[in-house]
Coordinates of C-alpha atoms in Angstrom, one line a residue:
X1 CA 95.5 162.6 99.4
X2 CA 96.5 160.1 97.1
X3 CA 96.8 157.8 99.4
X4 CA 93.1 158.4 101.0
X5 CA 91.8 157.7 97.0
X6 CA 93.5 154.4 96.9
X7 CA 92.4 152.7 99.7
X8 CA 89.8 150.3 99.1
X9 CA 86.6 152.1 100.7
X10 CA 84.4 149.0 99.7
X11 CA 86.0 146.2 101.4
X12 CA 85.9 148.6 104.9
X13 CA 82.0 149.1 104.2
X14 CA 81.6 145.6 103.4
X15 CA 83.1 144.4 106.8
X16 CA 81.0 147.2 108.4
X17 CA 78.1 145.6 107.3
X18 CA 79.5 142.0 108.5
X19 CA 80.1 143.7 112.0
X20 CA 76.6 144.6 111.5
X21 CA 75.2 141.1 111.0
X22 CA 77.2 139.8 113.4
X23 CA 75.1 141.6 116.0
X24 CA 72.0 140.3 114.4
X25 CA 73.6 137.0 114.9
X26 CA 74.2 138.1 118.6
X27 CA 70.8 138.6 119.4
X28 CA 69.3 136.0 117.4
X29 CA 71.0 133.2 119.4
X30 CA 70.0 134.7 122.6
X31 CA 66.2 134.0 121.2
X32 CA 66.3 131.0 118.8
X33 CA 67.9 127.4 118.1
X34 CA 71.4 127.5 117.8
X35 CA 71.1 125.1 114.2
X36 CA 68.7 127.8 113.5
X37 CA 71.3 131.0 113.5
X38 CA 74.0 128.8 111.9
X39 CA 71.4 128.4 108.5
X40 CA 70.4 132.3 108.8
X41 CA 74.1 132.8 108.9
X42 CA 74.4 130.8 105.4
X43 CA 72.0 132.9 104.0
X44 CA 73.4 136.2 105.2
X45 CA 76.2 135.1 103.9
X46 CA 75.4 134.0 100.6
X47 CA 73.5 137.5 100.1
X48 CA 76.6 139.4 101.4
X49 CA 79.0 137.3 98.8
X50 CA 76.5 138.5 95.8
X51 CA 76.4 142.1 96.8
X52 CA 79.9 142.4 97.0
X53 CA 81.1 140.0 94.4
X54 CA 84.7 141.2 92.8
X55 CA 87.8 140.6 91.2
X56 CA 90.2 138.5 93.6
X57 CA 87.4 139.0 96.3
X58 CA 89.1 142.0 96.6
X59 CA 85.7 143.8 98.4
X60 CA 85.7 140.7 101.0
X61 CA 89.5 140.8 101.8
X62 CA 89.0 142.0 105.5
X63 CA 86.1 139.6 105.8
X64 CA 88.1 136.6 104.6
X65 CA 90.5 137.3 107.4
X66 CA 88.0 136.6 109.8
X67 CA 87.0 133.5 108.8
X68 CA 90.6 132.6 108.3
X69 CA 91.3 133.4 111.9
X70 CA 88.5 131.1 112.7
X71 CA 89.9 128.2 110.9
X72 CA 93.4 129.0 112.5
X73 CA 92.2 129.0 116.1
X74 CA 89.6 125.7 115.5
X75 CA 92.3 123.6 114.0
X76 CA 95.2 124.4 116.8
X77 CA 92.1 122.7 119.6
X78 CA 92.3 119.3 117.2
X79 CA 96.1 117.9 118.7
X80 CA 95.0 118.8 121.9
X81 CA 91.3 117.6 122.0
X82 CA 92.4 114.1 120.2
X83 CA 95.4 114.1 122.9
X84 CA 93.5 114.7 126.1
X85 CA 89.8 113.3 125.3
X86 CA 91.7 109.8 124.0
X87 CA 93.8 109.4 126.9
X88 CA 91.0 110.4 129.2
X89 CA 88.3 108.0 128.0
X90 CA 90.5 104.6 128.0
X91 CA 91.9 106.0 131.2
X92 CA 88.1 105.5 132.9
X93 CA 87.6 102.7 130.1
X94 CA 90.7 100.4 132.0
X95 CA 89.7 97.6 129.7
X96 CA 91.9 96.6 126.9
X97 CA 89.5 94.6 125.2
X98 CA 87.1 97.3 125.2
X99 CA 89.7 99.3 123.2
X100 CA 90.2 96.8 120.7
X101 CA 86.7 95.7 120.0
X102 CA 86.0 100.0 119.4
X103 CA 89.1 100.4 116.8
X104 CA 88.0 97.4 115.2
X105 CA 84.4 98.6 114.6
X106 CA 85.6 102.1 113.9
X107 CA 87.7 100.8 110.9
X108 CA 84.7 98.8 109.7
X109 CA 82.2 100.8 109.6
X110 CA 84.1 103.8 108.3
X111 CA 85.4 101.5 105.4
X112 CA 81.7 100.6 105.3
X113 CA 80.4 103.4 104.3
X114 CA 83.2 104.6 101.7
X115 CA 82.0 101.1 99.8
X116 CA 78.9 102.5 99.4
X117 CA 80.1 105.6 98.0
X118 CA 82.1 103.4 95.8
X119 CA 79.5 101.8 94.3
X120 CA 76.8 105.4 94.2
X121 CA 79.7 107.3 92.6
X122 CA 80.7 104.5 89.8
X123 CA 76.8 104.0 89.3
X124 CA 75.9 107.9 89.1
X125 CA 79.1 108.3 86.5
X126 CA 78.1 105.7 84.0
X127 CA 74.4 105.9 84.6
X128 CA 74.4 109.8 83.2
X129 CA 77.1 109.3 80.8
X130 CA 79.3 112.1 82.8
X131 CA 81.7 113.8 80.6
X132 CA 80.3 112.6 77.3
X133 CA 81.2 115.3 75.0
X134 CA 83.6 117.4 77.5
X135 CA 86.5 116.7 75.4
X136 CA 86.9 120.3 75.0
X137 CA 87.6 120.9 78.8
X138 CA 91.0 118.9 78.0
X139 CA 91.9 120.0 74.9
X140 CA 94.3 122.0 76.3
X141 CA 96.3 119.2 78.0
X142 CA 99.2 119.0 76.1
X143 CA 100.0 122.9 77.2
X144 CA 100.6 121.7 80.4
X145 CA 103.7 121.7 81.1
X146 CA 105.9 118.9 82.7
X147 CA 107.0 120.7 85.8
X148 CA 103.9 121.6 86.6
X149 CA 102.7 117.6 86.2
X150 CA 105.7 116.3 87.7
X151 CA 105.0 119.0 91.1
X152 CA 101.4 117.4 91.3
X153 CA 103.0 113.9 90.8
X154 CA 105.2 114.6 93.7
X155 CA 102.4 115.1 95.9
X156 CA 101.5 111.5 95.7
X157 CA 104.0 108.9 98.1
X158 CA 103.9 105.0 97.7
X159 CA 101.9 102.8 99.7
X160 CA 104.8 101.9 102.2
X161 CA 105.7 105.6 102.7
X162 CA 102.3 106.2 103.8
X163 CA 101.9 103.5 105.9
X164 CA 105.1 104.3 107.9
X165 CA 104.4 108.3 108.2
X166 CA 100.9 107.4 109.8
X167 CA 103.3 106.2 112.7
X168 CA 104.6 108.8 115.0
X169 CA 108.9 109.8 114.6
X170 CA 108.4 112.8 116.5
X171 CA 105.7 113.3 119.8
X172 CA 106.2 117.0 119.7
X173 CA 106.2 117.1 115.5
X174 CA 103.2 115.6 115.1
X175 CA 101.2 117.2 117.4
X176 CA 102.0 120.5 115.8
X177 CA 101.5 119.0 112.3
X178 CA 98.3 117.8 113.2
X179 CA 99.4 114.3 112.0
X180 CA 95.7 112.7 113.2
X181 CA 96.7 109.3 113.3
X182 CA 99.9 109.3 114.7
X183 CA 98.4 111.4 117.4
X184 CA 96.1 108.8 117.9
X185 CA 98.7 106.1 118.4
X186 CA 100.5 108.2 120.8
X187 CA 97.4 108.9 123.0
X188 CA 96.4 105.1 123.0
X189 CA 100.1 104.4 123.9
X190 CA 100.0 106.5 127.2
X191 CA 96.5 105.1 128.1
X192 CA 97.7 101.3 127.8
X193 CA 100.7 102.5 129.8
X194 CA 98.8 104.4 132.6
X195 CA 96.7 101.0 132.7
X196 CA 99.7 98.9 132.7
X197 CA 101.5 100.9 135.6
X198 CA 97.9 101.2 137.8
X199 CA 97.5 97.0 137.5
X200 CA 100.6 96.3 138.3
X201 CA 101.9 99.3 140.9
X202 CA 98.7 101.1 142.2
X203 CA 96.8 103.3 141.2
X204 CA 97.9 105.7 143.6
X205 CA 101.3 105.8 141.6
X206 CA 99.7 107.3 138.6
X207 CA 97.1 109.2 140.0
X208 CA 98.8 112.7 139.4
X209 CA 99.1 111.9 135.8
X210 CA 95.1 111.3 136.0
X211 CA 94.6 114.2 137.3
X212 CA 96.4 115.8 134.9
X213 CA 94.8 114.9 132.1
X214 CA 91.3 115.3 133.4
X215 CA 92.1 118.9 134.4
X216 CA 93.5 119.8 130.9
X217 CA 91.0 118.0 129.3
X218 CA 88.1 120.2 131.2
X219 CA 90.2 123.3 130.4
X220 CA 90.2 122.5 126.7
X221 CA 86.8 121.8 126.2
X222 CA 85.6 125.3 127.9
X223 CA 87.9 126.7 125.3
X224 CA 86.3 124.8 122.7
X225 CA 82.7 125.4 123.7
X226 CA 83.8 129.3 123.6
X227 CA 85.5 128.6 120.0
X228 CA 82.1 126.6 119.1
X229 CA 80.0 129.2 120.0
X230 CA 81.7 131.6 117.1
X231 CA 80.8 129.3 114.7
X232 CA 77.6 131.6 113.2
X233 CA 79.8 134.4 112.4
X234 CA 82.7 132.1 110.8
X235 CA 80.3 130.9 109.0
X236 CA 78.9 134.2 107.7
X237 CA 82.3 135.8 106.6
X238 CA 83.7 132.7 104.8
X239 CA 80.4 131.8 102.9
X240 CA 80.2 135.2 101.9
X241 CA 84.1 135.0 100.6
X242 CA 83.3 131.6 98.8
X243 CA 80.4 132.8 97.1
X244 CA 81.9 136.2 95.6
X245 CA 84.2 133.8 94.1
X246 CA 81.6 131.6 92.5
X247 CA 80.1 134.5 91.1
X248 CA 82.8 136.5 90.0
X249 CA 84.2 133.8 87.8
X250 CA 83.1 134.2 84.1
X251 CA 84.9 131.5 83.3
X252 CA 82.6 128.4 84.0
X253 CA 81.8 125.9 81.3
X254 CA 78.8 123.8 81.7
X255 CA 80.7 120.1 81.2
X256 CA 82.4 121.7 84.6
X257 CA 79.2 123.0 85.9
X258 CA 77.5 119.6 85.3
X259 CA 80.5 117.6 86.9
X260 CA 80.0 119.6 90.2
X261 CA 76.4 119.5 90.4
X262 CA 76.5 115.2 90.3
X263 CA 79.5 115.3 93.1
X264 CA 77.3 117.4 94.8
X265 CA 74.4 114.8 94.6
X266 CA 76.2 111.9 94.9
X267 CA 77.8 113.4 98.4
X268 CA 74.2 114.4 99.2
X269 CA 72.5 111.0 98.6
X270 CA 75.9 109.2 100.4
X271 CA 75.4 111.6 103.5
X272 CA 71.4 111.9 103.8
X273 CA 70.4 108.4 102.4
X274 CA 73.4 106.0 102.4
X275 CA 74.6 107.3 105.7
X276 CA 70.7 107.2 107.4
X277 CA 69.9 104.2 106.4
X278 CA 73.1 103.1 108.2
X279 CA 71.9 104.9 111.2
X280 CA 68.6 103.9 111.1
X281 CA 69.4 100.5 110.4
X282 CA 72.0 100.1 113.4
X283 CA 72.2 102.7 115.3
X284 CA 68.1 102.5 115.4
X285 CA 67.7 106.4 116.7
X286 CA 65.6 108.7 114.8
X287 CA 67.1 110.6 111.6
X288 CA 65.3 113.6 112.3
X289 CA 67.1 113.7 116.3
X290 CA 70.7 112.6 114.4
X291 CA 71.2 115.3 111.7
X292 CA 69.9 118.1 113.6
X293 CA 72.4 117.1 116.4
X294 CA 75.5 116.9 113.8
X295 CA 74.4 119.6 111.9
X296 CA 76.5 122.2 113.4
X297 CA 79.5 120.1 112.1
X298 CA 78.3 119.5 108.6
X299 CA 77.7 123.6 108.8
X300 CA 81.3 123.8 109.8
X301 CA 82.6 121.6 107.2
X302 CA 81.2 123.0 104.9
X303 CA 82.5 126.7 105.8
X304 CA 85.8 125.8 106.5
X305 CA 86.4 123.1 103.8
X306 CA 88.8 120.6 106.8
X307 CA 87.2 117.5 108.2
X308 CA 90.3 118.0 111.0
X309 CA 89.2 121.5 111.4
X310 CA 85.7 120.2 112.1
X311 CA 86.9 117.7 114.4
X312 CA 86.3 119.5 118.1
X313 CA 82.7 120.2 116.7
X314 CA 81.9 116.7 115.8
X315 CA 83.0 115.1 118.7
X316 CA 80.7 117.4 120.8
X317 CA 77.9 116.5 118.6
X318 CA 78.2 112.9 119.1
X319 CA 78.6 113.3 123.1
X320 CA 75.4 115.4 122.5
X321 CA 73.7 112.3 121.2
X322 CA 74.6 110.4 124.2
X323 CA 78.0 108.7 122.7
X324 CA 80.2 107.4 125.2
X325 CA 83.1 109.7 125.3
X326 CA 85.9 106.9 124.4
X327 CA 83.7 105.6 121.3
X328 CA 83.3 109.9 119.9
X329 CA 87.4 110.7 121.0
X330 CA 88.6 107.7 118.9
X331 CA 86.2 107.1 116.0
X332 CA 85.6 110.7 114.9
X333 CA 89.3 111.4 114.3
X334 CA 90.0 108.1 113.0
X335 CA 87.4 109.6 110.8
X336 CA 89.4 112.0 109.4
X337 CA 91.9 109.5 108.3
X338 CA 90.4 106.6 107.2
X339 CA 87.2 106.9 104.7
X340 CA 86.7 110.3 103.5
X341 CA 84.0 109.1 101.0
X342 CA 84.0 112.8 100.1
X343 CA 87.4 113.3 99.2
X344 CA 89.0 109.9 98.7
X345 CA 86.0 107.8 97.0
X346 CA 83.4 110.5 95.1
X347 CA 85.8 112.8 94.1
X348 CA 88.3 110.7 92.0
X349 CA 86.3 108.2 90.7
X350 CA 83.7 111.0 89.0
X351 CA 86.8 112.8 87.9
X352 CA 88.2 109.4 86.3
X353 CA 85.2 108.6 84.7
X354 CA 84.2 112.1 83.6
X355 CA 88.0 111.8 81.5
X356 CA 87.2 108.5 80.3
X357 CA 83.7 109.3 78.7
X358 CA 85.4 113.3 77.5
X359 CA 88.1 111.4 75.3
X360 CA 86.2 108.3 74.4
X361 CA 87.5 105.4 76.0
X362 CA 86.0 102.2 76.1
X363 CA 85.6 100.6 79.7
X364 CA 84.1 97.5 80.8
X365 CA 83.1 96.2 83.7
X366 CA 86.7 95.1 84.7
X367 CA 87.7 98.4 84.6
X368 CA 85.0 99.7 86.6
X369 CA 86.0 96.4 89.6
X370 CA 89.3 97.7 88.9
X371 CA 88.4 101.2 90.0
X372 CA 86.4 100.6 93.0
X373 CA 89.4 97.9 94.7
X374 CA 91.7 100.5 93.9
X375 CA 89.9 103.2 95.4
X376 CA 89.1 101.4 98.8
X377 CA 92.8 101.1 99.0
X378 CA 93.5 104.5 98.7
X379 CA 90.8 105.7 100.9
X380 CA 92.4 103.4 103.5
X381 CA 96.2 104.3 102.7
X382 CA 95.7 108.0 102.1
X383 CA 95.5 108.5 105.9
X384 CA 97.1 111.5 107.4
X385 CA 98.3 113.0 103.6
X386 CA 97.9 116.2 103.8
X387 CA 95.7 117.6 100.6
X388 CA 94.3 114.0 100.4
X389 CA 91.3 115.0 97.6
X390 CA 94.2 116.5 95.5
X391 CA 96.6 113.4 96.5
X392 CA 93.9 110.7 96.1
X393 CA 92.9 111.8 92.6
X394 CA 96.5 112.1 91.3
X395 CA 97.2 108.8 92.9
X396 CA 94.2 106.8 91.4
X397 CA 95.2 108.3 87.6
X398 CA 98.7 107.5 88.4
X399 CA 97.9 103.5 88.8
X400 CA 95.0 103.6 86.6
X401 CA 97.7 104.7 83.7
X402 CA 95.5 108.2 82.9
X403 CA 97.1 111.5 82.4
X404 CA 98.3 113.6 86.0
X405 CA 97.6 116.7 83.9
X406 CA 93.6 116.1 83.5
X407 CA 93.6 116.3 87.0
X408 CA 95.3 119.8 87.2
X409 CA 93.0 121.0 84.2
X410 CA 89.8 120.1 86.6
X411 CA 91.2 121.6 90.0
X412 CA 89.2 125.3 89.1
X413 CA 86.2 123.5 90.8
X414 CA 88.5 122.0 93.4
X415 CA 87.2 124.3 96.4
X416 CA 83.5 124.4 95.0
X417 CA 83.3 121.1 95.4
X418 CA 85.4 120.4 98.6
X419 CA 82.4 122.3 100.8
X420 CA 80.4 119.5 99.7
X421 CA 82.8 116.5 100.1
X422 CA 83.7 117.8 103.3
X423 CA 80.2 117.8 104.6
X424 CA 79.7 114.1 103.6
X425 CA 83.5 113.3 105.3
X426 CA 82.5 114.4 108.9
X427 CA 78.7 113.0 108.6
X428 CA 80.5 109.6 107.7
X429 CA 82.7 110.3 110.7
X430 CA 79.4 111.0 112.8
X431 CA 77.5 107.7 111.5
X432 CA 80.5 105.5 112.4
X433 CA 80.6 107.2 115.7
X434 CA 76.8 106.8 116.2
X435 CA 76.8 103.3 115.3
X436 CA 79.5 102.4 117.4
X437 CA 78.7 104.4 120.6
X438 CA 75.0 102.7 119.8
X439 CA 76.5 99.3 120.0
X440 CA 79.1 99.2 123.2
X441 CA 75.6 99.9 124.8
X442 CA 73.9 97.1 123.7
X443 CA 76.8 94.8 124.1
X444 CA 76.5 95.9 127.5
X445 CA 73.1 95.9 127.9
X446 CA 73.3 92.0 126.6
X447 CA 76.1 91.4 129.2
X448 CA 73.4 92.8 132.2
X449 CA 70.8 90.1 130.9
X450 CA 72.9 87.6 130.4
X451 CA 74.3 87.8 134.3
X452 CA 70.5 88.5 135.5
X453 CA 69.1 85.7 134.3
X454 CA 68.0 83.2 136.9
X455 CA 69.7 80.0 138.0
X456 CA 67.7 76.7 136.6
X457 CA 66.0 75.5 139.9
X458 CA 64.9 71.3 140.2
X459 CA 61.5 72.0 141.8
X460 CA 61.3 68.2 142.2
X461 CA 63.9 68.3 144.7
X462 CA 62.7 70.9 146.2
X463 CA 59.1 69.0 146.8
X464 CA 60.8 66.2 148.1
X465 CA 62.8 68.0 151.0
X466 CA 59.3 69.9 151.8
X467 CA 57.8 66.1 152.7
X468 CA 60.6 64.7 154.0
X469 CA 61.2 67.8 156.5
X470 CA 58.0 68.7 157.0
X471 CA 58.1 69.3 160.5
X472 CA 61.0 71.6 160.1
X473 CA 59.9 74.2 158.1
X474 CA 57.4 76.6 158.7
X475 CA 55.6 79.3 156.7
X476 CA 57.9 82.0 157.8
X477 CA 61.0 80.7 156.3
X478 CA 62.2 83.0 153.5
X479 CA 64.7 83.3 150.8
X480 CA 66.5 86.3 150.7
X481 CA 68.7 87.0 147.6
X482 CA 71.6 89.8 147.8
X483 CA 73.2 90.9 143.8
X484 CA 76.4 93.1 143.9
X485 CA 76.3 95.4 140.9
X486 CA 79.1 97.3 139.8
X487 CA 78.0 100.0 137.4
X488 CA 77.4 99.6 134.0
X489 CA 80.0 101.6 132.9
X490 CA 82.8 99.2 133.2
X491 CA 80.2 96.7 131.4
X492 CA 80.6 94.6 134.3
X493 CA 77.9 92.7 136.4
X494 CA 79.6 91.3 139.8
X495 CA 78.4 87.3 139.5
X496 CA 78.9 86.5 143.3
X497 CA 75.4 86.5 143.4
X498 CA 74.6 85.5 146.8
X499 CA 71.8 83.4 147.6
X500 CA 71.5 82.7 151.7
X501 CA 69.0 80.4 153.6
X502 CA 67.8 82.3 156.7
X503 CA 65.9 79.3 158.6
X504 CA 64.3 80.2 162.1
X505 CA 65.4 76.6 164.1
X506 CA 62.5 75.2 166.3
X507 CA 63.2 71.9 167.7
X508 CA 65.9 70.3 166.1
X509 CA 68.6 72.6 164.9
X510 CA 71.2 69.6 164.3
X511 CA 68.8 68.0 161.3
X512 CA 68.5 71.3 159.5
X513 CA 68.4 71.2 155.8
X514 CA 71.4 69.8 154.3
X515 CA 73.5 71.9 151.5
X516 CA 71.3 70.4 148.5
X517 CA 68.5 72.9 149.3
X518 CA 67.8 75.5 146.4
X519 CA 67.0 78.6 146.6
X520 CA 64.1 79.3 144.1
X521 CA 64.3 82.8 142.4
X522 CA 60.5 83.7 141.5
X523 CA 58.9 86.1 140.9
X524 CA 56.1 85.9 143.5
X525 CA 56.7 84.7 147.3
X526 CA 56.0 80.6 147.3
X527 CA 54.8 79.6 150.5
X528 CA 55.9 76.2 152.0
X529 CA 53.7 74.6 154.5
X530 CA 53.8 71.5 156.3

């Protein structure tokens, strides 16, 4: 009996009503948008967090495991997605320089865009004086105590540690760590070797590996499409957890309060303006038809909080755009790794300068060069740290000589402001993906104009061959022009452009034109009479 009165009643009725939802969820996808059902399952969630708000989210602890279970399963697809879908795509690419010209892009236009959330963040910081008279958050940060600063410090690794972790030591290791970039090497790797072995033996050698890896690569994505369609009711049970914790903590100060609502802006103006503009700018398709397309991603970011976890999601979103499979399977996980505006750029440097205007310290506009340089680096060298918001923040007050422990006072609004940052992580991802898938087409388109364009014809000789052979050429002579095409998605247009002289022989067939005669390419049929 005992037993009966102590089990938690509530948190079985709230998880009856979530099974409830759910099939509202059900129905409504079989009748509107899917972007639609994703927001109503925001909402429903948000209302279900409120009604059921606790202590330790104790009301929500059987809904939590379902989102939890969500995150699990979505994050085991990301090795083998980046795996497959990387080796598949430069496998049909077969063009090295293709690959090259892609990375390179990638890493500029990611880096791109975490400049400009640089510069908003710095800007948005001093501009609104953030932290001015928050001294009070860190009065307490001589109570903590050195083993808890020293276990945050040990988060952080030097610059030439990171740089040799992002390289694979173990195939099998980092695939199950989800190590992002080193699973990117090792995909690349095989691809330049399948190429390498297909130029140089056959393609008939390899073709059992090709077929391989196209088979497993249309497995996994049915798998994904099923996990992606479970996305609404993720969504649902871990909004619902998130916001029982917002509103169950009576703890909040408004200095705090104030410091989430301008990262929240700031990843907001980076994502919607900074980010569209980029679009707009280069990628030249319509905002509008772009966020509506990635928006189940941002949803999914912003649920699950893991720009990896996201990572199946976004690349589907960009394919949906029309983005060439090898530009989406390399940029949007290099994505994850290199950037992360949200995490690595907005989130430090408002936490920096919230603690320098808190306990008065007088910066100039050194200091603030200073910070942005630094910054860039660490959004480029944090790649493939695990807990890189945490790591990036403890890393930039490391070199900038500010206290470890003021980070570990502000990590209470850690997770509040990780949906956020995560959000503007995987948009960034999408933009660079956007822009680059936007521009391997026009490079290719230019390459198709550029071989159609017609050879420069001397008309004058032309007239001079009409009267000279005048009696040999009638009216019914005809050019007739033959182009080989290979399709356009090797980038290729065949330039053995043939141009043959049918002549119909009358009288003397030995004083037919001589190999100086041009074929004219015109538009419209010119007639040569005697």
């Amino acid at each position: 009996m005992d037993a009966f009165l102590d089990f938690n009643w509530i948190s079985l009725f709230a998880l009856s009503i979530v099974f409830l939802l759910f099939v509202l969820l059900h129905f409504l996808s079989k009748k509107i948008n899917f972007t639609f059902v994703i927001l109503i399952a925001l909402a429903l969630g948000v209302g279900v967090g409120f009604l059921f708000k606790s202590e330790g989210n104790s009301y929500l602890k059987w809904v939590g495991l379902i989102g939890d279970i969500y995150i699990r399963i979505i994050t085991a697809l990301v090795a083998p997605v980046i795996l497959v879908s990387i080796i598949s795509s430069f496998i049909t690419l077969k063009n090295k320089g293709s690959m090259k010209k892609i990375g390179v892009k990638s890493v500029v236009w990611l880096l791109t865009s975490a400049s400009i959330a640089i510069v908003l963040s710095i800007v948005a910081g001093t501009v609104f004086h953030l932290g001015r008279g928050a001294s009070s958050v860190f009065s307490d940060i001589n109570s903590v105590s050195d083993g808890t600063v020293s276990a945050y410090s040990g988060l952080t690794k030097s610059f030439e540690d990171v740089i040799v972790n992002l390289f694979p030591s173990n195939i099998v290791g980092d695939i199950l760590n989800n190590n992002v970039v080193a699973i990117i090497i090792i995909a690349i790797a095989l691809a330049i070797g399948y190429i390498s072995v297909s130029k140089s033996s056959g393609e008939d050698k390899v073709e059992s590996f090709k077929d391989f890896i196209n088979a497993s690569k249309r497995i996994i994505y049915r798998v994904l499409a099923f996990v992606i369609k479970l996305t609404p009711y993720a969504v649902l049970a871990i909004i619902s957890v998130s916001t029982s914790k917002i509103f169950s903590s009576g703890d909040s100060i408004i200095q705090l309060l104030i410091l989430v609502g301008l990262i929240y802006i700031v990843a907001l103006v980076h994502t919607f303006i900074a980010n569209g503009l980029l679009v707009k700018l280069f990628a030249k398709i319509s905002l509008f038809k772009f966020f509506k397309a990635i928006f189940p991603a941002q949803a999914t970011a912003f649920t699950t909080q893991s720009s990896i976890g996201t990572l199946p999601v976004t690349i589907k979103n960009l394919e949906d755009l029309g983005v060439d499979e090898e530009v989406s399977n390399f940029t949007a996980p290099l994505g994850t790794t290199i950037g992360m505006p949200g995490c690595t750029c907005i989130w430090p440097i408002l936490l920096a300068i919230f603690y320098v205007n808190a306990v008065g310290l007088n910066w100039g506009v050194g200091d603030y060069i200073i910070l942005a340089i630094l910054t860039l680096v660490l959004s480029f060298g944090s790649a493939g740290v695990p807990g890189i918001a945490i790591v990036s923040s403890i890393s930039l007050f490391s070199v900038l000589g500010l206290p470890v422990a003021a980070v570990i006072l502000l990590m209470p609004i850690n997770t509040i402001s990780d949906m956020i940052r995560t959000v503007d992580n995987v948009s960034t991802a999408a933009t660079a993906g956007i822009i680059v898938g936007n521009s391997v087409v026009l490079d290719e388109k230019e390459t198709v104009v550029e071989a159609n364009k017609p050879f420069d014809i001397d008309l004058s000789k032309l007239d001079k061959l009409n009267k000279k052979d005048d009696d040999l050429i009638n009216e019914d002579q005809v050019c007739a022009i033959s182009k080989k095409k290979e399709s356009i998605s090797d980038s290729l247009i065949n330039e053995d452009q043939v141009c043959s002289v049918s002549i119909k022989k009358k009288k003397n067939e030995e004083s037919l034109i001589n190999e100086d005669q041009v074929c004219s390419f015109s538009p419209r049929k010119k007639a040569v009479s005697k």
